[in-house]
Amino acid sequence: MEIAYWIVAGLLGVFYLYAGGKKAVQSKERLAPMMGWVDTVPMGLVRAIGAVEILGAAGLVLPPLTGIAPGLAMAAAIGLLVLQVLATALHLSRSEVKETGLNVALIVLAAVAAWLATTW
């Protein structure tokens, strides 16, 4: 179970570190071709979402790695799950049904990570 957690947490960590980093530092003009929703959301919120994604990635990896407050890994996974549920709702409200496939995959991975974090 521990190996499975590290595989899932590693995948989620890399994804969220990359996606969150882009949201945290890139301009609206650079993000818009990849993320059409940034035009309808204040840039401060886009930056905040990026920061949450970066912190979530760190929360998945650092607590279990250091042994300090490993329960935070489950909290991070649940937080990322909630984030993706909200992102799916945003896409559906914009009639972007095709874009929800990645959200659903990330919801499943975050749920698996939360479950695996409780098993060891």
Short mmCIF file of N, CA and C in Angstrom, two decimals, residues 1-118:
data_model
loop_
_atom_site.label_atom_id
_atom_site.label_comp_id
_atom_site.label_asym_id
_atom_site.label_seq_id
_atom_site.Cartn_x
_atom_site.Cartn_y
_atom_site.Cartn_z
N MET A 1 0.82 -1.20 0.00
CA MET A 1 0.00 0.00 0.00
C MET A 1 0.85 1.26 0.00
N GLU A 2 1.97 1.18 0.68
CA GLU A 2 2.85 2.34 0.74
C GLU A 2 3.40 2.68 -0.65
N ILE A 3 3.78 1.65 -1.40
CA ILE A 3 4.29 1.88 -2.75
C ILE A 3 3.20 2.48 -3.63
N ALA A 4 1.98 1.96 -3.51
CA ALA A 4 0.86 2.49 -4.29
C ALA A 4 0.62 3.96 -3.94
N TYR A 5 0.71 4.29 -2.65
CA TYR A 5 0.53 5.69 -2.26
C TYR A 5 1.57 6.58 -2.93
N TRP A 6 2.82 6.15 -2.89
CA TRP A 6 3.89 6.98 -3.45
C TRP A 6 3.74 7.15 -4.95
N ILE A 7 3.24 6.13 -5.64
CA ILE A 7 3.01 6.26 -7.08
C ILE A 7 1.92 7.29 -7.34
N VAL A 8 0.79 7.14 -6.65
CA VAL A 8 -0.33 8.07 -6.86
C VAL A 8 0.04 9.47 -6.40
N ALA A 9 0.66 9.58 -5.22
CA ALA A 9 1.05 10.90 -4.71
C ALA A 9 2.09 11.55 -5.61
N GLY A 10 2.99 10.75 -6.15
CA GLY A 10 4.00 11.31 -7.06
C GLY A 10 3.37 11.86 -8.33
N LEU A 11 2.43 11.11 -8.90
CA LEU A 11 1.74 11.58 -10.10
C LEU A 11 0.97 12.87 -9.83
N LEU A 12 0.21 12.86 -8.75
CA LEU A 12 -0.55 14.07 -8.40
C LEU A 12 0.38 15.24 -8.06
N GLY A 13 1.44 14.94 -7.32
CA GLY A 13 2.38 15.99 -6.94
C GLY A 13 3.02 16.68 -8.13
N VAL A 14 3.47 15.89 -9.09
CA VAL A 14 4.10 16.46 -10.29
C VAL A 14 3.08 17.28 -11.08
N PHE A 15 1.87 16.73 -11.25
CA PHE A 15 0.85 17.45 -12.00
C PHE A 15 0.51 18.79 -11.34
N TYR A 16 0.24 18.75 -10.03
CA TYR A 16 -0.18 19.97 -9.35
C TYR A 16 0.96 20.97 -9.18
N LEU A 17 2.16 20.50 -9.05
CA LEU A 17 3.29 21.42 -8.97
C LEU A 17 3.44 22.17 -10.29
N TYR A 18 3.29 21.45 -11.40
CA TYR A 18 3.39 22.07 -12.72
C TYR A 18 2.21 23.02 -12.97
N ALA A 19 0.99 22.51 -12.79
CA ALA A 19 -0.20 23.33 -13.07
C ALA A 19 -0.29 24.51 -12.12
N GLY A 20 -0.02 24.28 -10.85
CA GLY A 20 -0.07 25.37 -9.88
C GLY A 20 1.01 26.40 -10.12
N GLY A 21 2.19 25.94 -10.51
CA GLY A 21 3.28 26.86 -10.82
C GLY A 21 2.94 27.77 -11.98
N LYS A 22 2.31 27.20 -13.01
CA LYS A 22 1.91 28.01 -14.15
C LYS A 22 0.88 29.06 -13.74
N LYS A 23 -0.10 28.66 -12.94
CA LYS A 23 -1.14 29.61 -12.51
C LYS A 23 -0.56 30.68 -11.59
N ALA A 24 0.44 30.32 -10.83
CA ALA A 24 1.01 31.26 -9.86
C ALA A 24 1.89 32.32 -10.52
N VAL A 25 2.51 32.03 -11.65
CA VAL A 25 3.48 32.97 -12.20
C VAL A 25 3.19 33.49 -13.60
N GLN A 26 2.41 32.77 -14.39
CA GLN A 26 2.20 33.21 -15.77
C GLN A 26 1.09 34.25 -15.87
N SER A 27 1.17 35.04 -16.92
CA SER A 27 0.17 36.08 -17.15
C SER A 27 -1.13 35.47 -17.66
N LYS A 28 -2.19 36.25 -17.57
CA LYS A 28 -3.49 35.80 -18.07
C LYS A 28 -3.42 35.47 -19.55
N GLU A 29 -2.67 36.26 -20.31
CA GLU A 29 -2.56 36.05 -21.74
C GLU A 29 -1.88 34.71 -22.07
N ARG A 30 -0.91 34.31 -21.26
CA ARG A 30 -0.21 33.04 -21.49
C ARG A 30 -1.05 31.85 -21.03
N LEU A 31 -1.89 32.06 -20.02
CA LEU A 31 -2.72 30.98 -19.50
C LEU A 31 -3.98 30.75 -20.34
N ALA A 32 -4.52 31.81 -20.94
CA ALA A 32 -5.81 31.74 -21.63
C ALA A 32 -5.87 30.66 -22.72
N PRO A 33 -4.83 30.45 -23.55
CA PRO A 33 -4.97 29.39 -24.56
C PRO A 33 -5.14 27.99 -23.97
N MET A 34 -4.58 27.76 -22.80
CA MET A 34 -4.67 26.44 -22.16
C MET A 34 -5.87 26.35 -21.22
N MET A 35 -6.22 27.47 -20.62
CA MET A 35 -7.27 27.50 -19.60
C MET A 35 -8.20 28.67 -19.91
N GLY A 36 -9.21 28.41 -20.70
CA GLY A 36 -10.12 29.46 -21.12
C GLY A 36 -10.86 30.13 -19.99
N TRP A 37 -10.99 29.45 -18.87
CA TRP A 37 -11.73 29.99 -17.73
C TRP A 37 -11.04 31.16 -17.06
N VAL A 38 -9.74 31.36 -17.30
CA VAL A 38 -9.04 32.45 -16.62
C VAL A 38 -9.56 33.82 -17.04
N ASP A 39 -10.23 33.89 -18.19
CA ASP A 39 -10.80 35.17 -18.62
C ASP A 39 -12.01 35.58 -17.79
N THR A 40 -12.65 34.60 -17.15
CA THR A 40 -13.87 34.90 -16.39
C THR A 40 -13.64 34.96 -14.89
N VAL A 41 -12.42 34.73 -14.46
CA VAL A 41 -12.09 34.69 -13.03
C VAL A 41 -11.05 35.77 -12.75
N PRO A 42 -11.16 36.49 -11.64
CA PRO A 42 -10.14 37.49 -11.32
C PRO A 42 -8.75 36.84 -11.20
N MET A 43 -7.74 37.55 -11.65
CA MET A 43 -6.39 36.99 -11.66
C MET A 43 -5.90 36.66 -10.25
N GLY A 44 -6.34 37.39 -9.26
CA GLY A 44 -5.98 37.07 -7.89
C GLY A 44 -6.47 35.68 -7.48
N LEU A 45 -7.66 35.31 -7.95
CA LEU A 45 -8.19 33.98 -7.66
C LEU A 45 -7.40 32.91 -8.41
N VAL A 46 -6.99 33.19 -9.64
CA VAL A 46 -6.17 32.25 -10.40
C VAL A 46 -4.85 32.01 -9.66
N ARG A 47 -4.24 33.07 -9.17
CA ARG A 47 -2.99 32.94 -8.40
C ARG A 47 -3.22 32.15 -7.11
N ALA A 48 -4.35 32.40 -6.45
CA ALA A 48 -4.67 31.67 -5.21
C ALA A 48 -4.87 30.18 -5.50
N ILE A 49 -5.54 29.86 -6.59
CA ILE A 49 -5.72 28.45 -6.97
C ILE A 49 -4.36 27.81 -7.23
N GLY A 50 -3.48 28.54 -7.91
CA GLY A 50 -2.13 28.03 -8.15
C GLY A 50 -1.40 27.76 -6.85
N ALA A 51 -1.52 28.66 -5.89
CA ALA A 51 -0.86 28.48 -4.59
C ALA A 51 -1.43 27.27 -3.86
N VAL A 52 -2.76 27.10 -3.93
CA VAL A 52 -3.39 25.94 -3.28
C VAL A 52 -2.90 24.65 -3.92
N GLU A 53 -2.76 24.64 -5.23
CA GLU A 53 -2.26 23.43 -5.92
C GLU A 53 -0.83 23.12 -5.51
N ILE A 54 0.01 24.13 -5.42
CA ILE A 54 1.40 23.91 -5.00
C ILE A 54 1.45 23.40 -3.56
N LEU A 55 0.67 24.01 -2.68
CA LEU A 55 0.63 23.56 -1.29
C LEU A 55 0.06 22.14 -1.18
N GLY A 56 -0.92 21.82 -2.01
CA GLY A 56 -1.48 20.47 -2.02
C GLY A 56 -0.46 19.44 -2.44
N ALA A 57 0.34 19.78 -3.46
CA ALA A 57 1.40 18.87 -3.90
C ALA A 57 2.41 18.65 -2.78
N ALA A 58 2.78 19.72 -2.12
CA ALA A 58 3.72 19.60 -1.00
C ALA A 58 3.11 18.79 0.14
N GLY A 59 1.82 18.98 0.39
CA GLY A 59 1.14 18.26 1.45
C GLY A 59 1.02 16.77 1.20
N LEU A 60 0.97 16.38 -0.07
CA LEU A 60 0.92 14.96 -0.39
C LEU A 60 2.26 14.27 -0.13
N VAL A 61 3.34 15.00 -0.34
CA VAL A 61 4.67 14.38 -0.33
C VAL A 61 5.44 14.62 0.98
N LEU A 62 5.49 15.86 1.43
CA LEU A 62 6.38 16.19 2.55
C LEU A 62 6.02 15.54 3.89
N PRO A 63 4.77 15.56 4.33
CA PRO A 63 4.49 14.93 5.63
C PRO A 63 4.86 13.44 5.71
N PRO A 64 4.46 12.62 4.73
CA PRO A 64 4.86 11.22 4.82
C PRO A 64 6.37 11.03 4.67
N LEU A 65 6.99 11.88 3.87
CA LEU A 65 8.43 11.76 3.63
C LEU A 65 9.23 12.08 4.88
N THR A 66 8.80 13.09 5.61
CA THR A 66 9.52 13.51 6.81
C THR A 66 9.03 12.81 8.07
N GLY A 67 7.83 12.25 8.03
CA GLY A 67 7.26 11.62 9.22
C GLY A 67 6.65 12.62 10.18
N ILE A 68 6.61 13.88 9.79
CA ILE A 68 6.04 14.93 10.63
C ILE A 68 4.59 15.15 10.18
N ALA A 69 3.66 14.91 11.08
CA ALA A 69 2.22 15.09 10.82
C ALA A 69 1.78 14.40 9.53
N PRO A 70 1.99 13.08 9.41
CA PRO A 70 1.62 12.38 8.17
C PRO A 70 0.13 12.45 7.85
N GLY A 71 -0.71 12.76 8.83
CA GLY A 71 -2.13 12.92 8.57
C GLY A 71 -2.45 14.07 7.63
N LEU A 72 -1.50 14.98 7.49
CA LEU A 72 -1.71 16.10 6.56
C LEU A 72 -1.78 15.62 5.11
N ALA A 73 -1.19 14.46 4.82
CA ALA A 73 -1.25 13.94 3.46
C ALA A 73 -2.69 13.63 3.08
N MET A 74 -3.44 13.05 4.00
CA MET A 74 -4.85 12.77 3.73
C MET A 74 -5.62 14.08 3.56
N ALA A 75 -5.33 15.06 4.39
CA ALA A 75 -6.00 16.37 4.28
C ALA A 75 -5.68 17.02 2.94
N ALA A 76 -4.44 16.91 2.49
CA ALA A 76 -4.05 17.48 1.19
C ALA A 76 -4.79 16.78 0.05
N ALA A 77 -4.88 15.46 0.13
CA ALA A 77 -5.58 14.71 -0.92
C ALA A 77 -7.06 15.09 -0.96
N ILE A 78 -7.67 15.23 0.20
CA ILE A 78 -9.08 15.63 0.24
C ILE A 78 -9.25 17.06 -0.27
N GLY A 79 -8.32 17.93 0.07
CA GLY A 79 -8.37 19.30 -0.44
C GLY A 79 -8.27 19.36 -1.95
N LEU A 80 -7.38 18.55 -2.52
CA LEU A 80 -7.25 18.51 -3.99
C LEU A 80 -8.48 17.90 -4.63
N LEU A 81 -9.09 16.94 -3.95
CA LEU A 81 -10.33 16.35 -4.45
C LEU A 81 -11.43 17.41 -4.51
N VAL A 82 -11.57 18.19 -3.45
CA VAL A 82 -12.57 19.26 -3.42
C VAL A 82 -12.27 20.30 -4.51
N LEU A 83 -11.02 20.63 -4.68
CA LEU A 83 -10.63 21.58 -5.72
C LEU A 83 -11.07 21.09 -7.10
N GLN A 84 -10.89 19.81 -7.37
CA GLN A 84 -11.27 19.28 -8.68
C GLN A 84 -12.78 19.17 -8.85
N VAL A 85 -13.50 18.91 -7.77
CA VAL A 85 -14.96 18.90 -7.86
C VAL A 85 -15.45 20.31 -8.24
N LEU A 86 -14.85 21.32 -7.62
CA LEU A 86 -15.21 22.70 -7.95
C LEU A 86 -14.80 23.06 -9.38
N ALA A 87 -13.64 22.57 -9.81
CA ALA A 87 -13.20 22.83 -11.19
C ALA A 87 -14.13 22.16 -12.19
N THR A 88 -14.59 20.97 -11.87
CA THR A 88 -15.55 20.28 -12.75
C THR A 88 -16.84 21.07 -12.84
N ALA A 89 -17.30 21.58 -11.71
CA ALA A 89 -18.52 22.40 -11.71
C ALA A 89 -18.34 23.65 -12.56
N LEU A 90 -17.17 24.27 -12.47
CA LEU A 90 -16.90 25.46 -13.29
C LEU A 90 -16.96 25.12 -14.78
N HIS A 91 -16.31 24.02 -15.16
CA HIS A 91 -16.33 23.61 -16.57
C HIS A 91 -17.76 23.30 -17.03
N LEU A 92 -18.52 22.60 -16.22
CA LEU A 92 -19.89 22.27 -16.60
C LEU A 92 -20.75 23.53 -16.71
N SER A 93 -20.51 24.51 -15.84
CA SER A 93 -21.28 25.76 -15.91
C SER A 93 -20.95 26.54 -17.18
N ARG A 94 -19.78 26.30 -17.74
CA ARG A 94 -19.37 26.95 -18.98
C ARG A 94 -19.64 26.07 -20.21
N SER A 95 -20.37 24.98 -20.02
CA SER A 95 -20.70 24.01 -21.08
C SER A 95 -19.45 23.41 -21.71
N GLU A 96 -18.41 23.19 -20.90
CA GLU A 96 -17.16 22.60 -21.37
C GLU A 96 -17.08 21.14 -20.91
N VAL A 97 -18.01 20.34 -21.39
CA VAL A 97 -18.11 18.95 -20.95
C VAL A 97 -16.86 18.16 -21.35
N LYS A 98 -16.30 18.45 -22.52
CA LYS A 98 -15.11 17.72 -22.98
C LYS A 98 -13.91 17.93 -22.05
N GLU A 99 -13.84 19.06 -21.40
CA GLU A 99 -12.71 19.38 -20.54
C GLU A 99 -12.78 18.70 -19.17
N THR A 100 -13.88 18.04 -18.86
CA THR A 100 -14.04 17.46 -17.53
C THR A 100 -13.38 16.09 -17.40
N GLY A 101 -12.91 15.51 -18.46
CA GLY A 101 -12.26 14.19 -18.38
C GLY A 101 -11.05 14.20 -17.47
N LEU A 102 -10.19 15.20 -17.62
CA LEU A 102 -9.02 15.31 -16.76
C LEU A 102 -9.43 15.54 -15.31
N ASN A 103 -10.47 16.35 -15.11
CA ASN A 103 -10.95 16.60 -13.75
C ASN A 103 -11.42 15.31 -13.08
N VAL A 104 -12.14 14.49 -13.82
CA VAL A 104 -12.64 13.23 -13.27
C VAL A 104 -11.46 12.32 -12.92
N ALA A 105 -10.46 12.25 -13.79
CA ALA A 105 -9.28 11.42 -13.50
C ALA A 105 -8.57 11.92 -12.25
N LEU A 106 -8.44 13.23 -12.10
CA LEU A 106 -7.78 13.80 -10.92
C LEU A 106 -8.61 13.59 -9.66
N ILE A 107 -9.93 13.60 -9.78
CA ILE A 107 -10.79 13.30 -8.63
C ILE A 107 -10.56 11.87 -8.17
N VAL A 108 -10.51 10.95 -9.12
CA VAL A 108 -10.29 9.54 -8.77
C VAL A 108 -8.93 9.36 -8.12
N LEU A 109 -7.88 9.96 -8.70
CA LEU A 109 -6.54 9.83 -8.13
C LEU A 109 -6.46 10.44 -6.73
N ALA A 110 -7.09 11.58 -6.54
CA ALA A 110 -7.06 12.21 -5.22
C ALA A 110 -7.81 11.36 -4.20
N ALA A 111 -8.93 10.76 -4.61
CA ALA A 111 -9.68 9.88 -3.71
C ALA A 111 -8.85 8.65 -3.35
N VAL A 112 -8.16 8.10 -4.31
CA VAL A 112 -7.29 6.94 -4.06
C VAL A 112 -6.16 7.34 -3.12
N ALA A 113 -5.58 8.51 -3.35
CA ALA A 113 -4.49 8.98 -2.47
C ALA A 113 -5.00 9.16 -1.03
N ALA A 114 -6.19 9.72 -0.88
CA ALA A 114 -6.76 9.91 0.47
C ALA A 114 -6.99 8.57 1.13
N TRP A 115 -7.51 7.62 0.38
CA TRP A 115 -7.75 6.28 0.94
C TRP A 115 -6.43 5.59 1.31
N LEU A 116 -5.46 5.67 0.40
CA LEU A 116 -4.16 5.02 0.68
C LEU A 116 -3.45 5.69 1.86
N ALA A 117 -3.65 6.99 2.03
CA ALA A 117 -3.01 7.68 3.16
C ALA A 117 -3.55 7.20 4.50
N THR A 118 -4.77 6.67 4.50
CA THR A 118 -5.34 6.16 5.76
C THR A 118 -4.94 4.72 6.04
#
